[in-house]
Coordinates of C-alpha atoms in Angstrom, one line a residue:
X81 CA 5.2 -10.9 11.4
X82 CA 3.0 -11.4 8.3
X83 CA 5.1 -12.1 5.2
X84 CA 8.4 -12.8 7.0
X85 CA 10.9 -14.6 4.8
X86 CA 9.1 -13.9 1.6
X87 CA 12.0 -11.7 0.3
X88 CA 14.2 -14.8 0.1
X89 CA 11.7 -16.4 -2.3
X90 CA 11.4 -13.3 -4.3
X91 CA 15.1 -12.7 -4.5
X92 CA 15.7 -15.9 -6.5
X93 CA 12.7 -15.4 -8.7
X94 CA 13.8 -15.4 -12.3
X95 CA 12.7 -12.9 -15.0
X96 CA 10.5 -15.6 -16.5
X97 CA 8.8 -16.1 -13.1
X98 CA 8.3 -12.4 -12.8
X99 CA 6.6 -12.3 -16.3
X100 CA 4.4 -15.3 -15.3
X101 CA 3.5 -13.5 -12.1
X102 CA 2.4 -10.4 -13.9
X103 CA 0.4 -12.4 -16.4
X104 CA -1.4 -14.1 -13.5
X105 CA -2.1 -10.7 -12.0
X106 CA -3.5 -9.4 -15.3
X107 CA -5.9 -12.4 -15.4
X108 CA -7.0 -11.6 -11.9
X109 CA -7.9 -8.1 -13.1
X110 CA -9.7 -9.5 -16.1
X111 CA -7.1 -8.1 -18.5
X112 CA -6.7 -10.4 -21.5
X113 CA -3.9 -8.6 -23.3
X114 CA -1.1 -6.5 -22.1
X115 CA -2.0 -3.7 -24.5
X116 CA -5.3 -3.1 -22.7
X117 CA -3.5 -2.4 -19.4
X118 CA -3.0 1.3 -20.1
X119 CA -6.6 1.9 -21.1
X120 CA -7.8 0.0 -18.0
X121 CA -5.6 2.1 -15.7
X122 CA -6.6 5.4 -17.4
X123 CA -10.3 4.5 -16.9
X124 CA -9.6 3.9 -13.2
X125 CA -7.6 7.1 -12.8
X126 CA -10.4 9.1 -14.4
X127 CA -12.6 8.2 -11.5
X128 CA -10.2 10.1 -9.2
X129 CA -10.0 13.1 -11.5
X130 CA -13.7 13.4 -12.2
X131 CA -14.7 15.1 -8.9
X132 CA -12.4 18.0 -9.9
X133 CA -13.7 18.3 -13.4
X134 CA -14.2 22.1 -13.0
X135 CA -10.5 22.6 -12.2
X136 CA -9.6 20.2 -15.0
X137 CA -11.8 22.1 -17.5
X138 CA -10.3 25.4 -16.4
X139 CA -6.7 24.1 -16.7
X140 CA -7.4 22.6 -20.1
X141 CA -9.1 25.7 -21.4
X142 CA -6.2 27.9 -20.3
X143 CA -3.7 25.4 -21.8
X144 CA -5.6 25.4 -25.1
X145 CA -6.0 29.2 -25.2
X146 CA -2.4 29.8 -24.4
X147 CA -0.8 27.1 -26.5
X148 CA -0.3 29.4 -29.5
X149 CA 1.7 32.0 -27.5
X150 CA 5.1 30.1 -27.7
X151 CA 4.8 29.4 -31.5
X152 CA 3.7 33.0 -32.1
X153 CA 7.1 34.5 -31.0
X154 CA 9.2 33.3 -34.0
X155 CA 6.5 34.5 -36.4
X156 CA 6.6 37.9 -34.8
X157 CA 10.4 37.8 -35.1
X158 CA 10.0 37.2 -38.8
X159 CA 7.7 40.1 -39.2
X160 CA 10.0 42.4 -37.2
X161 CA 13.0 41.5 -39.4
X162 CA 11.4 41.4 -42.9
X163 CA 8.7 44.0 -42.5
X164 CA 10.3 46.6 -40.2
X165 CA 14.1 46.2 -39.6
X166 CA 14.8 45.6 -43.3
X167 CA 12.7 48.7 -44.2
X168 CA 13.9 50.8 -41.3
X169 CA 10.4 51.1 -39.8
X170 CA 11.2 51.9 -36.2
X171 CA 7.6 52.7 -35.3
X172 CA 6.5 49.3 -36.6
X173 CA 9.4 47.6 -34.9
X174 CA 8.4 49.1 -31.5
X175 CA 4.8 47.9 -32.0
X176 CA 6.0 44.3 -32.8
X177 CA 8.4 44.4 -29.8
X178 CA 5.5 45.3 -27.6
X179 CA 3.5 42.4 -29.0
X180 CA 6.4 40.1 -28.5
X181 CA 6.8 41.2 -24.9
X182 CA 3.1 40.8 -24.3
X183 CA 3.2 37.2 -25.8
X184 CA 6.1 36.3 -23.4
X185 CA 4.2 37.8 -20.4
X186 CA 1.0 36.1 -21.2
X187 CA 2.8 32.8 -21.7
X188 CA 4.4 33.1 -18.3
X189 CA 1.0 33.9 -16.7
X190 CA -0.5 30.9 -18.5
X191 CA 2.2 28.6 -17.2
X192 CA 1.8 29.9 -13.6
X193 CA -2.0 29.3 -13.6
X194 CA -1.8 25.9 -15.3
X195 CA 1.0 24.7 -12.9
X196 CA -1.0 25.8 -9.9
X197 CA -4.3 24.2 -11.1
X198 CA -2.6 20.9 -12.1
X199 CA -0.8 20.7 -8.8
X200 CA -4.1 21.2 -6.9
X201 CA -5.8 18.6 -9.0
X202 CA -3.0 16.1 -8.5
X203 CA -2.9 16.6 -4.7
X204 CA -6.6 16.3 -4.3
X205 CA -6.9 13.2 -6.4
X206 CA -3.9 11.5 -4.7
X207 CA -5.4 12.4 -1.3
X208 CA -8.6 10.5 -2.2
X209 CA -6.5 7.6 -3.6
X210 CA -4.5 7.3 -0.4
X211 CA -7.6 7.3 1.7
X212 CA -9.1 4.6 -0.5
X213 CA -6.0 2.5 -0.2
X214 CA -5.9 2.8 3.6
X215 CA -9.7 2.1 3.9
X216 CA -9.3 -0.9 1.7
X217 CA -6.3 -2.2 3.6
X218 CA -8.4 -2.1 6.8
X219 CA -11.0 -4.4 5.1
X220 CA -8.6 -7.0 3.7
X221 CA -8.6 -10.4 5.3
X222 CA -5.8 -11.6 7.6
X223 CA -4.8 -14.1 4.9
X224 CA -3.8 -11.1 2.6
X225 CA -1.3 -9.9 5.2
X226 CA 0.0 -13.5 5.7
X227 CA 1.1 -13.6 2.1
X228 CA 2.1 -10.0 1.5
X229 CA 5.3 -8.5 3.0
X230 CA 4.8 -5.2 4.8
X231 CA 7.6 -3.6 2.8
X232 CA 5.7 -4.3 -0.4
X233 CA 2.6 -2.7 0.9
X234 CA 4.5 0.3 2.1
X235 CA 5.9 0.7 -1.5
X236 CA 2.4 0.7 -2.8
X237 CA 1.2 3.4 -0.5
X238 CA 4.3 5.6 -0.7
X239 CA 6.5 5.6 -3.8
X240 CA 3.8 4.1 -6.2
X241 CA 1.3 6.7 -5.1
X242 CA 3.9 9.5 -5.3
X243 CA 4.7 8.6 -8.9
X244 CA 1.0 8.8 -9.7
X245 CA 0.9 12.2 -8.0
X246 CA 3.7 13.4 -10.3
X247 CA 1.8 12.3 -13.3
X248 CA -1.5 13.9 -12.3
X249 CA 0.2 17.1 -11.2
X250 CA 2.6 17.7 -14.1
X251 CA 2.0 15.1 -16.8
X252 CA -1.3 14.8 -18.6
X253 CA -2.3 18.5 -19.1
X254 CA 1.3 19.4 -19.9
X255 CA 1.3 16.7 -22.6
X256 CA -1.9 18.3 -24.0
X257 CA -0.2 21.7 -24.1
X258 CA 2.9 20.2 -25.8
X259 CA 0.8 18.5 -28.5
X260 CA -1.2 21.7 -29.2
X261 CA 2.1 23.7 -29.3
X262 CA 3.4 21.2 -31.9
X263 CA 0.2 21.7 -33.9
X264 CA 0.5 25.5 -34.0
X265 CA 4.2 25.3 -34.8
X266 CA 3.6 23.1 -37.8
X267 CA 0.7 25.4 -39.0
X268 CA 2.8 28.5 -38.7
X269 CA 5.8 26.8 -40.4
X270 CA 3.6 25.8 -43.3
X271 CA 2.1 29.3 -43.4
X272 CA 5.6 30.8 -43.6
X273 CA 7.3 28.3 -46.0
X274 CA 6.0 24.9 -46.8
X275 CA 9.2 23.7 -48.4
X276 CA 11.3 24.3 -45.3
X277 CA 8.5 22.7 -43.3
X278 CA 8.9 19.5 -45.3
X279 CA 12.6 19.4 -44.6
X280 CA 12.0 19.7 -40.9
X281 CA 9.4 16.9 -41.0
X282 CA 11.7 14.5 -42.8
X283 CA 13.3 13.5 -39.5
X284 CA 10.0 12.9 -37.8
X285 CA 9.4 9.3 -38.9
X286 CA 12.8 8.2 -37.5
X287 CA 12.0 10.1 -34.3
X288 CA 8.6 8.4 -34.0
X289 CA 10.2 5.0 -34.5
X290 CA 12.8 5.7 -31.8
X291 CA 10.1 6.9 -29.4
X292 CA 7.9 3.8 -29.9
X293 CA 10.9 1.5 -29.5
X294 CA 12.0 3.4 -26.4
X295 CA 8.4 3.2 -25.0
X296 CA 8.3 -0.6 -25.2
X297 CA 11.7 -1.1 -23.6
X298 CA 11.4 1.4 -20.8
X299 CA 7.9 0.1 -19.8
X300 CA 9.4 -3.2 -18.9
X301 CA 12.4 -1.6 -17.2
X302 CA 10.2 0.5 -14.9
X303 CA 8.1 -2.6 -14.0
X304 CA 11.4 -4.3 -12.9
X305 CA 12.5 -1.2 -10.9
X306 CA 9.2 -1.2 -9.0
X307 CA 9.4 -4.9 -8.3
X308 CA 12.9 -4.7 -7.0
X309 CA 12.1 -1.6 -5.0
X310 CA 9.3 -3.5 -3.2
X311 CA 11.7 -6.3 -2.4
X312 CA 14.3 -3.8 -1.1
X313 CA 11.7 -2.2 1.2
X314 CA 10.5 -5.6 2.4
X315 CA 14.0 -6.7 3.3
X316 CA 14.9 -3.4 5.0
X317 CA 11.7 -3.2 7.0
X318 CA 12.0 -6.8 8.2
X319 CA 15.6 -6.5 9.2
X320 CA 15.1 -3.2 11.0
X321 CA 12.3 -4.8 13.0
X322 CA 14.3 -8.0 13.7
X323 CA 17.8 -6.4 14.1
X324 CA 18.2 -7.8 17.6
X325 CA 17.8 -11.3 16.2
X326 CA 20.3 -10.6 13.4
X327 CA 22.8 -9.4 16.0
X328 CA 22.2 -12.2 18.5
X329 CA 22.8 -14.9 15.9
X330 CA 25.8 -13.2 14.3
X331 CA 24.1 -12.9 11.0
X332 CA 25.4 -9.4 10.1
X333 CA 27.7 -10.6 7.3
X334 CA 25.3 -13.0 5.8
X335 CA 22.4 -10.6 5.8
X336 CA 24.7 -8.0 4.4
X337 CA 25.3 -10.3 1.4
X338 CA 21.6 -10.9 1.0
X339 CA 20.8 -7.2 1.1
X340 CA 23.7 -6.6 -1.4
X341 CA 22.1 -9.1 -3.8
X342 CA 18.7 -7.4 -3.6
X343 CA 20.3 -4.0 -3.9
X344 CA 22.3 -5.0 -6.9
X345 CA 19.1 -6.2 -8.7
X346 CA 17.5 -2.8 -7.9
X347 CA 20.6 -0.9 -9.1
X348 CA 20.8 -2.9 -12.4
X349 CA 17.1 -2.3 -13.1
X350 CA 17.7 1.4 -12.7
X351 CA 20.8 1.3 -14.8
X352 CA 18.8 -0.3 -17.6
X353 CA 16.3 2.6 -17.6
X354 CA 19.3 5.0 -17.6
X355 CA 20.8 3.2 -20.6
X356 CA 17.6 3.6 -22.6
X357 CA 17.4 7.3 -21.8
X358 CA 21.1 7.8 -22.5
X359 CA 20.5 6.6 -26.0
X360 CA 17.1 8.3 -26.6
X361 CA 17.9 11.8 -25.5
X362 CA 21.2 12.2 -27.6
X363 CA 19.3 10.7 -30.6
X364 CA 16.7 13.4 -30.3
X365 CA 19.4 16.0 -30.1
X366 CA 21.2 14.6 -33.2
X367 CA 17.9 14.6 -35.2
X368 CA 17.1 18.1 -34.2
X369 CA 20.6 19.3 -35.1
X370 CA 20.3 17.4 -38.4
X371 CA 17.0 19.2 -39.2
X372 CA 18.6 22.5 -38.3
X373 CA 21.5 21.8 -40.6
X374 CA 19.3 20.8 -43.5
X375 CA 17.2 24.0 -43.1
X376 CA 20.3 26.2 -43.0
X377 CA 21.8 24.5 -46.0
X378 CA 18.6 24.7 -48.1
X379 CA 17.9 28.2 -46.9
X380 CA 21.4 29.3 -48.0
X381 CA 20.8 28.0 -51.5
X382 CA 17.5 29.9 -51.7
X383 CA 19.0 33.0 -50.2
X384 CA 21.6 33.0 -53.0
X385 CA 18.8 32.8 -55.5
X386 CA 17.0 35.7 -53.7
X387 CA 14.1 33.2 -53.1
X388 CA 14.0 33.6 -49.3
X389 CA 14.2 36.3 -46.7
X390 CA 16.5 36.5 -43.6
X391 CA 13.4 36.8 -41.4
X392 CA 12.1 33.4 -42.6
X393 CA 15.5 31.7 -42.0
X394 CA 15.8 33.1 -38.5
X395 CA 12.2 32.2 -37.6
X396 CA 12.7 28.6 -38.9
X397 CA 15.8 28.1 -36.9
X398 CA 13.8 29.2 -33.8
X399 CA 10.9 26.9 -34.9
X400 CA 13.2 23.9 -35.1
X401 CA 14.2 24.3 -31.5
X402 CA 10.6 25.0 -30.5
X403 CA 9.5 22.0 -32.5
X404 CA 11.9 19.5 -30.9
X405 CA 11.6 20.9 -27.4
X406 CA 7.9 19.7 -27.0
X407 CA 9.0 16.4 -28.3
X408 CA 11.7 16.2 -25.7
X409 CA 9.2 17.3 -23.1
X410 CA 6.9 14.5 -24.2
X411 CA 9.7 12.0 -23.7
X412 CA 10.3 13.4 -20.2
X413 CA 6.6 13.2 -19.5
X414 CA 6.7 9.7 -20.9
X415 CA 9.2 8.8 -18.2
X416 CA 6.8 10.2 -15.6
X417 CA 3.9 8.4 -17.2
X418 CA 5.7 5.0 -17.4
X419 CA 6.6 5.2 -13.8
X420 CA 3.1 6.2 -12.9
X421 CA 1.5 3.5 -15.0
X422 CA 3.8 0.8 -13.4
X423 CA 2.8 2.2 -9.9
X424 CA -0.9 2.5 -10.8
X425 CA -0.9 -1.1 -12.1
X426 CA 0.2 -2.2 -8.7
X427 CA -2.0 0.1 -6.8
X428 CA -5.2 -1.0 -8.6
X429 CA -4.2 -4.6 -8.1
X430 CA -4.1 -3.9 -4.4
X431 CA -7.5 -2.1 -4.6
X432 CA -8.9 -5.1 -6.5
X433 CA -7.9 -7.5 -3.8
X434 CA -11.1 -9.1 -2.4
X435 CA -12.0 -7.8 1.0
X436 CA -12.5 -9.8 4.1
X437 CA -15.2 -12.4 4.7
X438 CA -18.2 -11.2 2.6
X439 CA -21.4 -10.4 4.3
X440 CA -24.5 -12.0 2.8
X441 CA -27.1 -9.8 1.1
X442 CA -29.2 -9.8 4.3
X443 CA -27.4 -9.4 7.6
X444 CA -29.0 -9.6 11.0
X445 CA -28.1 -7.0 13.6
X446 CA -26.6 -8.4 16.8
X447 CA -26.3 -5.9 19.6
X448 CA -26.1 -8.2 22.6
X449 CA -25.4 -11.8 23.5
X450 CA -28.1 -13.7 25.4
X451 CA -27.9 -17.5 25.1
X452 CA -25.0 -19.4 23.6
X453 CA -22.2 -19.7 21.1
X454 CA -22.4 -23.0 19.1
X455 CA -19.7 -24.6 17.0
X456 CA -21.1 -27.5 15.0
X457 CA -18.8 -29.8 12.9
X458 CA -16.4 -27.0 12.1
X459 CA -13.5 -27.6 9.8
X460 CA -10.8 -25.0 9.2
X461 CA -7.5 -24.7 7.3
X462 CA -5.2 -21.8 6.6
X463 CA -4.0 -23.3 3.4
X464 CA -5.7 -25.9 1.2
X465 CA -6.6 -29.1 2.9
X466 CA -4.1 -28.8 5.7
X467 CA -6.8 -29.0 8.4
X468 CA -6.1 -27.1 11.6
X469 CA -9.5 -27.8 13.1
X470 CA -11.3 -31.1 12.4
X471 CA -15.0 -31.6 13.0
X472 CA -15.1 -29.3 16.1
X473 CA -18.4 -29.1 18.0
X474 CA -19.1 -27.4 21.4
X475 CA -21.3 -24.8 23.0
X476 CA -20.5 -21.9 25.3
X477 CA -23.4 -20.6 27.3
X478 CA -24.0 -17.0 28.4
X479 CA -22.0 -16.2 31.5
X480 CA -19.9 -19.4 31.3
X481 CA -16.1 -19.4 31.7
X482 CA -14.7 -21.9 29.2
X483 CA -11.0 -22.7 28.8
X484 CA -9.4 -24.2 25.7
X485 CA -6.1 -25.9 26.2
X486 CA -3.7 -28.0 24.2
X487 CA -0.2 -28.2 22.9
X488 CA 1.2 -25.6 20.6
X489 CA -0.3 -26.1 17.1
X490 CA -3.4 -27.9 18.4
X491 CA -5.7 -25.1 17.0
X492 CA -6.6 -23.1 20.1
X493 CA -6.0 -19.6 18.6
X494 CA -7.6 -20.7 15.3
X495 CA -10.9 -21.1 17.1
X496 CA -10.7 -17.4 18.1
X497 CA -9.7 -16.4 14.6
X498 CA -12.7 -17.8 13.0
X499 CA -15.0 -16.7 15.8
X500 CA -13.8 -13.1 15.2
X501 CA -14.2 -13.6 11.4
X502 CA -10.6 -12.9 10.8
X503 CA -10.6 -16.1 8.7
X504 CA -13.5 -18.0 7.1
X505 CA -14.1 -21.6 8.2
X506 CA -14.4 -24.2 5.5
X507 CA -17.2 -26.5 6.7
X508 CA -19.7 -26.7 9.5
X509 CA -21.5 -23.8 11.2
X510 CA -20.9 -21.3 14.0
X511 CA -23.9 -19.5 15.6
X512 CA -24.4 -16.8 18.2
X513 CA -27.9 -17.0 19.7
X514 CA -28.8 -19.3 16.8
X515 CA -27.7 -16.7 14.2
X516 CA -25.0 -17.9 11.8
X517 CA -22.0 -15.7 12.2
X518 CA -21.8 -15.5 8.4
X519 CA -25.0 -13.4 8.6
X520 CA -23.6 -11.2 11.2
X521 CA -21.7 -8.1 10.0
X522 CA -18.0 -8.3 11.1
X523 CA -18.0 -4.9 12.9
X524 CA -21.2 -5.9 14.8
X525 CA -19.7 -9.2 15.8
X526 CA -16.4 -7.6 17.0
X527 CA -18.3 -5.2 19.2
X528 CA -19.4 -8.3 21.2
X529 CA -16.0 -10.0 21.3
X530 CA -13.0 -8.4 23.0
X531 CA -9.7 -10.1 22.7
X532 CA -6.5 -9.8 24.8
X533 CA -3.7 -11.3 22.7
X534 CA -0.5 -12.9 23.8
X535 CA 1.6 -10.5 21.7
X536 CA 0.3 -7.0 22.6
X537 CA 0.6 -4.4 19.9
X538 CA 0.8 -0.7 21.0
X539 CA 0.6 2.2 18.6
X540 CA 2.8 5.2 18.6
X541 CA 1.1 7.8 20.8
X542 CA 0.3 8.4 24.4
X543 CA -0.5 5.8 27.0
X544 CA -4.0 7.3 27.2
X545 CA -4.6 6.9 23.4
X546 CA -3.5 3.2 23.6
X547 CA -5.7 2.5 26.6
X548 CA -8.7 4.2 25.0
X549 CA -8.1 2.6 21.5
X550 CA -11.4 0.7 21.5
X551 CA -13.3 3.5 23.3
X552 CA -11.8 6.9 22.4
X553 CA -14.7 8.8 24.0
X554 CA -14.0 7.4 27.5
X555 CA -13.7 10.0 30.3
X556 CA -10.4 10.4 32.1
X557 CA -12.1 9.3 35.3
X558 CA -13.3 6.0 33.8
X559 CA -9.9 5.4 32.2
X560 CA -8.1 5.9 35.5
X561 CA -10.5 3.7 37.3
X562 CA -10.0 0.9 34.8
X563 CA -6.3 1.2 35.2
X564 CA -6.7 1.1 39.0
X565 CA -8.9 -2.1 38.8
X566 CA -6.3 -3.9 36.6
X567 CA -3.4 -2.5 38.7
X568 CA -1.7 -0.7 35.8
X569 CA -2.0 2.7 37.5
X570 CA 1.0 2.0 39.6
X571 CA 3.6 1.9 36.8
X572 CA 1.7 4.4 34.5
X573 CA 1.9 7.1 37.2
X574 CA 5.6 6.6 37.6
X575 CA 6.2 7.2 33.9
X576 CA 7.3 10.7 32.8
X577 CA 4.0 12.5 32.0
X578 CA 1.9 9.6 33.4
X579 CA -1.0 8.9 31.1
X580 CA 0.4 11.4 28.5
X581 CA 3.7 9.4 28.3
X582 CA 4.6 9.0 24.6
X583 CA 4.8 5.3 23.7
X584 CA 7.4 4.4 21.1
X585 CA 6.8 2.1 18.2
X586 CA 5.1 -1.1 19.4
X587 CA 5.7 -0.1 23.0
X588 CA 9.5 -0.1 22.9
X589 CA 10.7 0.8 26.4
X590 CA 7.9 -0.9 28.2
X591 CA 8.2 -4.4 29.6
X592 CA 6.1 -7.3 28.4
X593 CA 4.2 -7.3 31.7
X594 CA 3.5 -3.5 31.4
X595 CA 2.2 -3.9 27.8
X596 CA 0.0 -6.8 28.9
X597 CA -1.5 -4.7 31.7
X598 CA -2.3 -2.0 29.1
X599 CA -4.0 -4.6 27.0
X600 CA -6.2 -5.6 30.0
X601 CA -7.2 -2.0 30.6
X602 CA -8.0 -1.6 26.9
X603 CA -10.2 -4.7 27.0
X604 CA -11.9 -3.5 30.2
X605 CA -12.7 -0.1 28.6
X606 CA -13.9 -1.8 25.4
X607 CA -16.4 -3.6 27.7
X608 CA -17.2 -6.6 25.5
X609 CA -19.9 -9.1 26.3
X610 CA -17.7 -12.0 25.2
X611 CA -14.1 -11.8 26.6
X612 CA -11.3 -13.8 25.0
X613 CA -7.9 -14.2 26.7
X614 CA -5.5 -15.7 24.2
X615 CA -2.4 -16.8 26.3
X616 CA -2.8 -13.4 27.9
X617 CA -0.5 -14.1 30.9
X618 CA 2.0 -16.3 29.2
X619 CA 4.6 -13.5 28.8
X620 CA 4.5 -12.0 32.2
X621 CA 6.4 -12.8 35.3
X622 CA 5.0 -14.5 38.4
X623 CA 4.5 -11.2 40.3
X624 CA 2.7 -9.5 37.4
X625 CA 0.7 -12.7 36.8
X626 CA -0.5 -12.5 40.4
X627 CA -1.4 -8.9 39.9
X628 CA -3.3 -9.8 36.7
X629 CA -5.2 -12.7 38.3
X630 CA -7.2 -10.4 40.5
X631 CA -7.9 -8.1 37.6
X632 CA -8.8 -11.0 35.4
X633 CA -11.4 -12.2 37.9
X634 CA -13.1 -8.7 37.9
X635 CA -12.8 -8.5 34.1
X636 CA -14.5 -11.9 33.6
X637 CA -17.2 -11.2 36.2
X638 CA -20.6 -11.5 34.7
X639 CA -19.1 -11.9 31.3
X640 CA -18.9 -14.9 29.0
X641 CA -15.2 -15.7 28.8
X642 CA -13.0 -17.9 26.7
X643 CA -9.5 -18.5 28.0
X644 CA -6.9 -19.9 25.6
X645 CA -4.0 -21.2 27.6
X646 CA -1.0 -23.3 27.4
X647 CA -0.2 -23.1 31.2
X648 CA -2.9 -25.1 33.0
X649 CA -2.5 -23.0 36.2
X650 CA -4.5 -20.2 34.5
X651 CA -7.6 -22.4 33.7
X652 CA -8.2 -24.4 36.8
X653 CA -11.1 -22.1 37.9
X654 CA -12.9 -22.3 34.5
X655 CA -16.4 -23.8 34.5
X656 CA -15.4 -26.1 31.6
X657 CA -12.2 -27.0 29.9
X658 CA -11.9 -28.2 26.3
X659 CA -8.8 -30.2 25.5
X660 CA -7.6 -29.9 21.9
X661 CA -5.1 -32.3 20.3
X662 CA -4.1 -32.1 16.6
X663 CA -7.2 -30.0 15.8
X664 CA -9.7 -32.4 17.5
X665 CA -11.5 -32.2 20.8
X666 CA -10.2 -35.0 23.0
X667 CA -11.7 -34.2 26.4
X668 CA -14.2 -31.9 28.0
X669 CA -14.9 -31.2 31.7
X670 CA -13.8 -29.1 34.7
X671 CA -10.4 -29.3 36.2
X672 CA -11.2 -32.0 38.8
X673 CA -13.2 -34.1 36.3
X674 CA -10.4 -34.1 33.8
X675 CA -7.8 -35.0 36.3
X676 CA -10.0 -37.9 37.4
X677 CA -10.2 -39.2 33.8
X678 CA -6.4 -39.5 33.8
X679 CA -6.3 -38.8 30.1
X680 CA -4.6 -36.2 27.9
X681 CA -5.3 -33.3 30.3
X682 CA -3.9 -35.3 33.2
X683 CA -0.7 -35.9 31.2
X684 CA -0.4 -32.3 30.4
X685 CA -0.9 -31.4 34.0
X686 CA 1.8 -33.8 35.2
X687 CA 4.2 -32.3 32.6
X688 CA 3.7 -28.9 34.1
X689 CA 3.5 -30.0 37.7
X690 CA 6.0 -32.9 38.0
X691 CA 5.9 -32.6 41.8
X692 CA 2.4 -34.2 41.5
X693 CA 4.0 -37.5 40.2
X694 CA 5.4 -38.3 43.7
X695 CA 2.0 -37.9 45.2
X696 CA 0.5 -40.1 42.6
X697 CA 3.0 -42.9 43.3
X698 CA 2.4 -42.6 47.1

């Protein structure tokens, strides 16, 4: 599985290595300074919000229009006390009470509408983002999946996206409302009494300093949380998939220790964020209480001098809590934003990954295969200069059945990987009907080439859905006929529900032979002009192999076929056999010709058929 074992490397990565890794990723994105990351991410997020600008405008307008309703309530309380209660004006008090109730009602309506609108915006934007991620993942090259653990990718598409959803749904516009509310609070406080306002604002510099310090620390902490969460998911996903191997090799205790180490790292990263919040929130409470105490003390002095009214004092006490509540909300939203920024950073790095083999500016359509496939001096390596294929040259003509054999690691499957454009080759040329495959669009090329792999992958769904994976519009009659030709209809019809039988994850519950038969039916329905069998019968028993042999003959009939095989019994009827050894072509010919040469193929044949040694000696 792509990325197996990477969690062990990641587990021992030091903090300095993590920092170096992030710096390298920033350079990949073209970000020269860490400070520019936020603006870069905001600009990317704006592209997902822009299609819903009408909803955004409505939400912003309602937020702006209603942001004064909260600050208006203490001011109405002051008027009620000083202008009506103190004077015994019951009629005026009733009017102010109605205004106060109306302000509360309108504020509630405003909150309902803005919450509904922001949630709609967030859900729609995140829906599009998820679709972009999935579309992009389908275009990424095989090398990307070789170096990225599945658990890490799952983290990107689930928890990272969900954190972004929370920010878009309840973060940005709420922050705008809190800022506007603070503005109106300060304006009304100054309007009522500028001296008391200055006392309240004396604690603001200390609060801003604490917030900035908190922001810098918690940003790094959330980055670490996301990193450790990805490692946790990677480890868990790999071990759930490979649990039978863990149990067979008695690795339960050792893997428990490995998981505990990764889990501790994740726990400690979360505790660091809790530590910062546990300091920040009480500090805000202390500062707000200090401001309230100063206001009450100074108000008492002025009340004794008859320089202040009771209504002003009560309204200012209310304003103090209103003033610090948006600041606390902003810190809460900052928590959401920091989590979302950390997740967005990773999401956009994923979206910035280069896609598969790039098509040239001008591509030539290829709808059919007429003449030949040509490999000319092809060199290929999965990593650096560790060459898997070395100066490979051969032709496969239309209608020809060509087998490629060799020991494990000789490069057989690599030939199919580069022919299918899963990996780019380094040197040489590959052409189909004299058209370089680099000029052929990948999807067009793959319509010509159908591959039956050794390790068959089945998706969760029905048998029918898996059979028709490459041709979803196929009729039931054609599907059943293909299953009959291959011989898969026998076991399918015995399953509960037949063709509607629900396949579990990766075909759990089906034998290797049954999954291989499904793969043959799938290839037959795909109806490719070039058929590739990559060790397609290596995992089946003798009885199933006999059943498949007849189906294979029909499947290859009037098709250009490439048979990758380790067992030589499956290639003896091929028109031509290419023998690979350490990435180079050592011999070419049909079965009898290669045996007559008594070279590498002959040695491989004797290893698999030792009974022939006696005949040779006789």
